[in-house]
CSV table of C-alpha atoms and ligand atoms in Angstrom, one decimal:
chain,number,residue,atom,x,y,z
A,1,UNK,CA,133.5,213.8,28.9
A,2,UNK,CA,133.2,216.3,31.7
A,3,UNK,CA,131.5,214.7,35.3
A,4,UNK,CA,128.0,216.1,36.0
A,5,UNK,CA,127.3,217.0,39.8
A,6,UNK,CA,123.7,217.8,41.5
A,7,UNK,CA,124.2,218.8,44.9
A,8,UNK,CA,120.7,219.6,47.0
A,9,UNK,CA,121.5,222.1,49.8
A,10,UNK,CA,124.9,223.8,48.7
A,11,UNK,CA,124.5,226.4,50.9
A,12,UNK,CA,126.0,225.7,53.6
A,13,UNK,CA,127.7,222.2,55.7
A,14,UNK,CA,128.4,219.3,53.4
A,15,UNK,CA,126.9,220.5,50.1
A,16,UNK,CA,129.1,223.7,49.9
A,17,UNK,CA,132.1,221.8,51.1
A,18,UNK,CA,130.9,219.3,48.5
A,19,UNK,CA,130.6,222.1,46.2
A,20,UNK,CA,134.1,223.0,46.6
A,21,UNK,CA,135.6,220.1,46.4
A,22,UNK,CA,134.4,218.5,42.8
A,23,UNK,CA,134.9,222.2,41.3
A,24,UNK,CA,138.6,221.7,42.4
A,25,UNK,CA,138.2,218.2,40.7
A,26,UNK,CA,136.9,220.1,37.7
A,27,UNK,CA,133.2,218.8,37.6
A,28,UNK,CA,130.3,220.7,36.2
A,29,UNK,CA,128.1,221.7,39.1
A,30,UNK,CA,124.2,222.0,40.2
A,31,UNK,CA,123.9,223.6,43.2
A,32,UNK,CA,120.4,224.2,44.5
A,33,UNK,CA,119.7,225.8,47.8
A,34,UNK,CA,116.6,228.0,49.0
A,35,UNK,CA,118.9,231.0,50.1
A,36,UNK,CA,119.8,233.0,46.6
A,37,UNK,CA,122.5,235.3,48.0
A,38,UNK,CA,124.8,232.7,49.8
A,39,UNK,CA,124.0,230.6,46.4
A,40,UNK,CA,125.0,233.2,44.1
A,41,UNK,CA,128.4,233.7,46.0
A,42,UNK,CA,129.3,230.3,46.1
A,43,UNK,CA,128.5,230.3,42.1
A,44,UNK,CA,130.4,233.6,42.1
A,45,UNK,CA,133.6,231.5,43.8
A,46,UNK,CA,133.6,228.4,41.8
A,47,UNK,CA,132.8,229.5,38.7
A,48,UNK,CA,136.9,230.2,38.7
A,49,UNK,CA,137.2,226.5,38.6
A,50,UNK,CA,134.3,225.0,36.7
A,51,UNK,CA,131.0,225.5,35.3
A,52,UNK,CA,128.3,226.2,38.1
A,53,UNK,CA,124.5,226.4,37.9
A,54,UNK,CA,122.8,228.1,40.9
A,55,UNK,CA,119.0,226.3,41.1
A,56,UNK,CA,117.0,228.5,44.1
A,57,UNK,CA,114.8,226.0,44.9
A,58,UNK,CA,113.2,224.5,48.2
A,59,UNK,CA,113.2,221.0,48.0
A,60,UNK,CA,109.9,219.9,49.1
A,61,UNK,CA,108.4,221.9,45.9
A,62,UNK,CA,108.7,219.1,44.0
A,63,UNK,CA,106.8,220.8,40.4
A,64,UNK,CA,109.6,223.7,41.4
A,65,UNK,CA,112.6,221.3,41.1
A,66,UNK,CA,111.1,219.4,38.3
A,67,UNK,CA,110.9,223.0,36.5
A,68,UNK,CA,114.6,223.4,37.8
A,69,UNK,CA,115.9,220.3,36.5
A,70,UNK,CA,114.2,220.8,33.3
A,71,UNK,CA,116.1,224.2,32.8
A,72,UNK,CA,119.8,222.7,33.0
A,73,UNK,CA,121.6,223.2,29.9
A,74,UNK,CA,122.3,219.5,27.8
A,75,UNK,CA,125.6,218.6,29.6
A,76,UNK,CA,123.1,217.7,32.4
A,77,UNK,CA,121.5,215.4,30.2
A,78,UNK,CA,123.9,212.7,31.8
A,79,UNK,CA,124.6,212.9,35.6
A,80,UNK,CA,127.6,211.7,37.0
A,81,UNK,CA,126.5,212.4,40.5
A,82,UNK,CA,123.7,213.2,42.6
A,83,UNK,CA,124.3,214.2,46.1
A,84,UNK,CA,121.3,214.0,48.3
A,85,UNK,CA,122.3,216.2,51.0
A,86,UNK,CA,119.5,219.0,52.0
A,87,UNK,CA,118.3,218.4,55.1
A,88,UNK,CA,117.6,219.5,58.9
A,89,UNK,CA,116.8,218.3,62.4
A,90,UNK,CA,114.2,220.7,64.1
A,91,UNK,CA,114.4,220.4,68.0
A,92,UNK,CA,115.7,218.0,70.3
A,93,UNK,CA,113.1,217.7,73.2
A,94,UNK,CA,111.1,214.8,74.1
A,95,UNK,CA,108.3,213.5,71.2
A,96,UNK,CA,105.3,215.1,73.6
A,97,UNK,CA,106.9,217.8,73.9
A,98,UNK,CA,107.5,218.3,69.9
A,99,UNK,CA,105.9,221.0,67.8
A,100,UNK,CA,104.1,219.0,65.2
A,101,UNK,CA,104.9,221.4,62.0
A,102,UNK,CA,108.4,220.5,63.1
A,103,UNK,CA,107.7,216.8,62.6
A,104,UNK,CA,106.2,217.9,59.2
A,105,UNK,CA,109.2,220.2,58.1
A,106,UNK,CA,111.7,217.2,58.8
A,107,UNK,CA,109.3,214.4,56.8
A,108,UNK,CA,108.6,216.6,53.6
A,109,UNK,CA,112.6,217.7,53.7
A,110,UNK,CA,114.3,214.6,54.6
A,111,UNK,CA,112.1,211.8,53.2
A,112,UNK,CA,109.8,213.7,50.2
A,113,UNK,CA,112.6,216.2,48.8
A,114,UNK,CA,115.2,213.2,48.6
A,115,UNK,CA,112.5,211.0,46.8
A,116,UNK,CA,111.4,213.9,44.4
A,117,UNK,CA,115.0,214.9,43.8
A,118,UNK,CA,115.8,211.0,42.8
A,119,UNK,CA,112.9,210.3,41.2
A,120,UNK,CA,113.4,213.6,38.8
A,121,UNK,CA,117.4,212.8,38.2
A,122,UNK,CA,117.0,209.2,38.1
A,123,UNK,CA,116.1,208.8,34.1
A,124,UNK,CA,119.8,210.9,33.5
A,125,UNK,CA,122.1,208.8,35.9
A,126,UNK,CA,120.6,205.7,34.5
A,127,UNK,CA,121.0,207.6,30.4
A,128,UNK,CA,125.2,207.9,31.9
A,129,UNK,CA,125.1,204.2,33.2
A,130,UNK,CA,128.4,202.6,34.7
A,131,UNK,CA,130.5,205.1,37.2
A,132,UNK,CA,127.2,207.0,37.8
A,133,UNK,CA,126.3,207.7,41.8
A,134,UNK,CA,123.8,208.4,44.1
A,135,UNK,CA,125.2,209.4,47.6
A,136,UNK,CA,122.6,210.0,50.2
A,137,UNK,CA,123.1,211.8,53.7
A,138,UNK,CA,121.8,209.5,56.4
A,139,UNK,CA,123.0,209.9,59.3
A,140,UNK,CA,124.1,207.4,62.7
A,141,UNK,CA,120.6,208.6,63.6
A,142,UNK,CA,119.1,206.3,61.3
A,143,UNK,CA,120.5,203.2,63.3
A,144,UNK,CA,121.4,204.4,66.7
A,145,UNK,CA,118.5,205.2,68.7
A,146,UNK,CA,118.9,208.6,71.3
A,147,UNK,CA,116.8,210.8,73.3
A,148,UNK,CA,114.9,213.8,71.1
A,149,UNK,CA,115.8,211.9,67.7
A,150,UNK,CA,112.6,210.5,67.3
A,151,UNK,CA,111.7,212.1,63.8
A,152,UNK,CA,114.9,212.8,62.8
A,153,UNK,CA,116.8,209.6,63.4
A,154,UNK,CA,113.1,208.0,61.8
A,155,UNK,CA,113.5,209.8,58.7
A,156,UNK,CA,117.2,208.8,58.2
A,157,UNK,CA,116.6,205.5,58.7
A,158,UNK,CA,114.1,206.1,55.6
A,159,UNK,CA,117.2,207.2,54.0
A,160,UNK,CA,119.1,204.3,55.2
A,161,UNK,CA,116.8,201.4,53.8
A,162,UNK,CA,115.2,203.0,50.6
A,163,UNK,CA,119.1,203.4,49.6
A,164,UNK,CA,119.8,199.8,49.8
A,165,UNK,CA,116.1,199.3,48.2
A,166,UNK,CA,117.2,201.3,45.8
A,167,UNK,CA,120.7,199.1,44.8
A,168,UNK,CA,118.2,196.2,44.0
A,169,UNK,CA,116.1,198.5,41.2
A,170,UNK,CA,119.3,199.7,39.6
A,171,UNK,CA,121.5,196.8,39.0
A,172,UNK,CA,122.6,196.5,35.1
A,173,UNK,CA,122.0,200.0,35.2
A,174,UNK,CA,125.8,200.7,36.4
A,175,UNK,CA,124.2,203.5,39.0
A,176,UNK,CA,125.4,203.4,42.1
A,177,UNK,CA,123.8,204.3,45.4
A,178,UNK,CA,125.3,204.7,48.8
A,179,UNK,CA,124.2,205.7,52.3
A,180,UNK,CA,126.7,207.8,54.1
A,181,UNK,CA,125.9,207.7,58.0
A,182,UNK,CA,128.3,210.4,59.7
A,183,UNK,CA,127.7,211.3,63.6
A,184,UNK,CA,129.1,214.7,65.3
A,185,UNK,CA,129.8,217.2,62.2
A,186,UNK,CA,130.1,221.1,63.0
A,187,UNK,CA,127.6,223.0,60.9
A,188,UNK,CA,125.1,225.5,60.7
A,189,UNK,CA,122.9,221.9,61.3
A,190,UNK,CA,122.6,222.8,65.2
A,191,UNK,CA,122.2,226.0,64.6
A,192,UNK,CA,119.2,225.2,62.6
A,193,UNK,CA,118.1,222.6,65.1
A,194,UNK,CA,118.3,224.7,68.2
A,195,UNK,CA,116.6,227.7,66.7
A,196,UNK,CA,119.9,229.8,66.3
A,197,UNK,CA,120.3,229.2,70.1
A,198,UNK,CA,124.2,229.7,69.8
A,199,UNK,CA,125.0,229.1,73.4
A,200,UNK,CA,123.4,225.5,72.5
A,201,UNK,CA,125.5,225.1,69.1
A,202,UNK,CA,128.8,226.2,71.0
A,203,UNK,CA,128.0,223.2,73.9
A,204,UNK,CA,127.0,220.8,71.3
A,205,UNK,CA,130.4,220.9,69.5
A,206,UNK,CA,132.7,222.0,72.8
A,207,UNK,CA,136.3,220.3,72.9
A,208,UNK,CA,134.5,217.1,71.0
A,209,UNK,CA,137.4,217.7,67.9
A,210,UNK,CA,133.9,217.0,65.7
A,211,UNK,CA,134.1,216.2,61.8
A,212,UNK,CA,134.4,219.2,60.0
A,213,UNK,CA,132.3,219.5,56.5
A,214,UNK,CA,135.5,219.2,54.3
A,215,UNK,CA,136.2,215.7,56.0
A,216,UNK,CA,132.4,214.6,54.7
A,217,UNK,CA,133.3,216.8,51.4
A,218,UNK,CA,136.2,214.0,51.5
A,219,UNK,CA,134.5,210.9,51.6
A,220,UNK,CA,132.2,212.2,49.3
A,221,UNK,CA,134.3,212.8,46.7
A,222,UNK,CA,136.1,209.4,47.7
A,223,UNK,CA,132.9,207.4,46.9
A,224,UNK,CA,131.8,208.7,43.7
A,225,UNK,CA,135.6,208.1,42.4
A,226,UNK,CA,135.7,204.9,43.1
A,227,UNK,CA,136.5,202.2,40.4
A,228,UNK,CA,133.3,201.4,38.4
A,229,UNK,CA,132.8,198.0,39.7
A,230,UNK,CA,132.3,198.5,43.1
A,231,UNK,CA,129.5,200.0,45.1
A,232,UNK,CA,129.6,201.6,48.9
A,233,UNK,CA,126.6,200.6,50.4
A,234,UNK,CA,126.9,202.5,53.7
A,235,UNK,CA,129.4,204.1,55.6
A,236,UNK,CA,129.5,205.5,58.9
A,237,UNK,CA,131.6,207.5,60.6
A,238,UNK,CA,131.7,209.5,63.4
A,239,UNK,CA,134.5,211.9,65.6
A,240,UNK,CA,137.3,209.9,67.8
A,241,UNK,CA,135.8,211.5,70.8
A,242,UNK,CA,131.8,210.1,69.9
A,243,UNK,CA,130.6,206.8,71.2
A,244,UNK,CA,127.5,205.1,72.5
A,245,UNK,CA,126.0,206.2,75.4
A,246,UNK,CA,124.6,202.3,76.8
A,247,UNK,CA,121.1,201.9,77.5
A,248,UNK,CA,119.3,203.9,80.1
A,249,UNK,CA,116.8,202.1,83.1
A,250,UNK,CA,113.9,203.8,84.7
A,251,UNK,CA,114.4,202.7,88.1
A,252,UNK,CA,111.4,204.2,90.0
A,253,UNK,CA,109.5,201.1,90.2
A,254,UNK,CA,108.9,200.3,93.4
B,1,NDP,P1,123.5,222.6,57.2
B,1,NDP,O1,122.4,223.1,58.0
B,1,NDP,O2,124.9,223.3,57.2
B,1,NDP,O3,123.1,222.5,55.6
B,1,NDP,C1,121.8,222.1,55.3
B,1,NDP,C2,121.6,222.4,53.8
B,1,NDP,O4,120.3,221.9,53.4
B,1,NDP,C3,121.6,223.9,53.5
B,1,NDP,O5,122.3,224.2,52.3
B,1,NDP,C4,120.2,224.2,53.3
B,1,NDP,O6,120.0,225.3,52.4
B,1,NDP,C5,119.6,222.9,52.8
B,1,NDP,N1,118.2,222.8,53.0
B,1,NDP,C6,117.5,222.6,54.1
B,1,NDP,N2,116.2,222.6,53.9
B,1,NDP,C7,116.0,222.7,52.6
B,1,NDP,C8,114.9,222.8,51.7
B,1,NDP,N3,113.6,222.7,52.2
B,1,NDP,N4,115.1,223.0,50.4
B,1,NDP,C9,116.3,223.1,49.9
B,1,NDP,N5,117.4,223.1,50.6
B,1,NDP,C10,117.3,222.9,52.0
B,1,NDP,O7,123.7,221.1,57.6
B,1,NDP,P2,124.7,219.9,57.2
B,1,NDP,O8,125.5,220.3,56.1
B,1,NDP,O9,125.4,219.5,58.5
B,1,NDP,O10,123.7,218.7,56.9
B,1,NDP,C11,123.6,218.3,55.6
B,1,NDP,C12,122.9,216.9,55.6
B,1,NDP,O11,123.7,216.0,56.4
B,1,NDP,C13,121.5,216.9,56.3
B,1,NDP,O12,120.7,216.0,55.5
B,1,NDP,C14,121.8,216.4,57.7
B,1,NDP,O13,120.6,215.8,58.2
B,1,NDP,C15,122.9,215.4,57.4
B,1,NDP,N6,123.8,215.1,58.6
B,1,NDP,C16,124.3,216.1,59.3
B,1,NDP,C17,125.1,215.8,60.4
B,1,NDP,C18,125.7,216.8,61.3
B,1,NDP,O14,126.1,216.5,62.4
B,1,NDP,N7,125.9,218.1,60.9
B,1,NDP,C19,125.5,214.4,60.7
B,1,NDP,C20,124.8,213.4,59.8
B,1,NDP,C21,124.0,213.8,58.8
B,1,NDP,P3,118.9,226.5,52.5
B,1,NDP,O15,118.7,226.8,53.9
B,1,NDP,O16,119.6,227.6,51.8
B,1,NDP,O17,117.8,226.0,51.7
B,2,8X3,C1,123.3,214.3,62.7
B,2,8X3,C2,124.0,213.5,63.7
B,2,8X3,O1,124.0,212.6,66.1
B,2,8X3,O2,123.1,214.9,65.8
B,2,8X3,O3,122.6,213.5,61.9
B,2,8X3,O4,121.9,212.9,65.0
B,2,8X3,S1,123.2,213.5,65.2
C-alpha cells in the first residue's frame, strides 16, 4: 500500500522541503498552500516522482479545507502522515508595541488552522491505525522564553502541549503524534516576519551556519519512518552556533 502525505504550507520552508523529500521516498502527496502558482510548480516538479494533489487553501478557512479534504481522491481515505506545518511569526517588537491583527493572524494560523486541519484528517489516520503520524511544527519558542515572542512563542507552546494531549486520546489507535521544536532555520519565515525587510532577514541568519529546510525535511521524514512501536514525543533542535541568551535584570532601581 502506497504512504498517504498531507502537508499544510508546501509552499515554501519546511513543507516544500517536506514535499520533496517523501516524493523521492515515493509517497502520495497533499500539498496545500494559499499561493496557487508556486503550488502548481512544485506539483509540476514532483509529479515526476509521485502522485501530487495541489489543495489552494488558507488554513484558517476551516469549511474551505473541510471542502478540500473532502475532494481527495480514495487513496486519501487512509493517511499515513499529516504534517502540521503552515505557519508564521508577524513582528518582533515589544507586546505594546504590537499591531493587534498581527496577534490575530498568528492565533487563527498557528493555533485554529492546526486544530481544524487535525480535527478534519483525524477520522483517516485513525481508519490507517498503527505506523500512522501526526508531526506538528512547534518551535524552541514554545519553551524558551525571548524578547518580541510573546504571541508567537504562546501559540507554539499551544502546539507543544495539545500534541502531548493529544498522545493520550490516540492510544490503541496506533497514531502517532510528535512535536518537533527546531530554533534558527533559514526561510522565507523572517521574511514574512519582518515585512519583507530583507536587510533584517540577511542579519537574522548572518554567519549563524542556521538549519536549512532540507535538514527539518530530514527529521521529518526520520520520524514518520520510524518502527511502529515507538512514538517521538518532542524533539528540538537548534544550529551549533544558537544558545541561550541567560536572563536579563533591570537595574534602574534606585
Ligand atoms: P515559510 O514562511 O518558509 O513557510 C510557511 C508556509 O506556511 C508557507 O508554505 C505558507 O504558504 C504557509 N502558510 C502560512 N500561512 C498560511 C495560511 N493562512 N494558510 C495556508 N498556508 C499558510 O516558513 P518555515 O517553513 O520556516 O516555517 C514552517 C513552520 O515552521 C511554521 O509553523 C513556523 O512557525 C515553524 N518554525 C519555523 C522556524 C524557522 O526558524 N524558520 C523554526 C521553528 C518553527 P502560503 O503563504 O502560500 O499560504
Ligand atoms: C522560529 C524560531 O527562534 O525565531 O520558531 O522563534 S525562533
Amino acid at each position: 500500500m502506497t504512504s498517504t502525505l498531507f502537508i499544510t504550507g508546501a509552499t515554501s520552508g519546511f513543507g516544500e522541503a517536506c514535499a520533496r523529500r517523501f516524493a523521492q521516498a515515493g509517497w502520495s502527496l497533499a500539498l496545500t498552500g494559499r499561493r496557487e502558482a508556486r503550488l502548481q510548480a512544485l506539483t509540476d516538479e514532483l509529479s515526476a516522482l509521485t502522485d501530487v494533489h495541489p489543495l489552494v487553501l488558507d488554513v484558517r478557512d476551516r469549511h474551505g479545507m473541510a471542502a478540500a479534504i473532502a475532494s481527495l481522491p480514495a487513496k486519501f481515505d487512509k493517511l499515513t502522515g499529516l504534517i502540521n506545518n503552515a505557519g508564521l511569526a508577524l513582528g518582533a517588537e515589544p507586546a505594546p508595541q504590537c499591531d493587534l491583527n498581527d496577534w490575530d493572524i498568528m492565533v487563527d494560523t498557528n493555533i485554529k488552522g492546526l486544530l481544524y486541519s487535525t480535527h478534519l484528517l483525524l477520522p483517516r489516520l485513525i481508519a490507517h491505525g498503527r505506523g500512522a503520524g501526526i508531526v506538528n511544527l512547534g518551535s524552541i519558542a514554545g519553551t524558551w522564553p525571548y524578547p518580541g515572542s510573546h504571541v508567537y512563542g504562546a501559540s507554539k507552546a499551544f502546539v507543544r502541549q495539545f500534541s502531548l494531549n493529544l498522545r493520550n486520546d490516540l492510544v490503541g489507535t496506533g497514531v502517532r503524534v510528535t512535536d518537533i521544536e527546531p530554533g534558527l532555520c533559514e526561510s522565507e519565515f523572517s521574511l514574512v516576519r519582518f515585512g519583507g525587510d530583507q536587510a533584517k532577514y540577511d542579519a537574522t541568519y548572518a554567519g549563524a551556519e542556521a538549519i536549512q529546510p532540507e535538514d527539518i525535511a530530514e527529521t521529518i521524514h526520520w520520524i514518520l519512518t520510524q518502527p511502529a512501536h515507538i512514538n517521538i514525543n518532542s524533539l528540538e533542535l537548534m544550529p551549533v552556533s544558537q544558545t541561550w541568551a541567560g536572563f536579563a535584570i533591570d537595574r534602574s532601581a534606585k
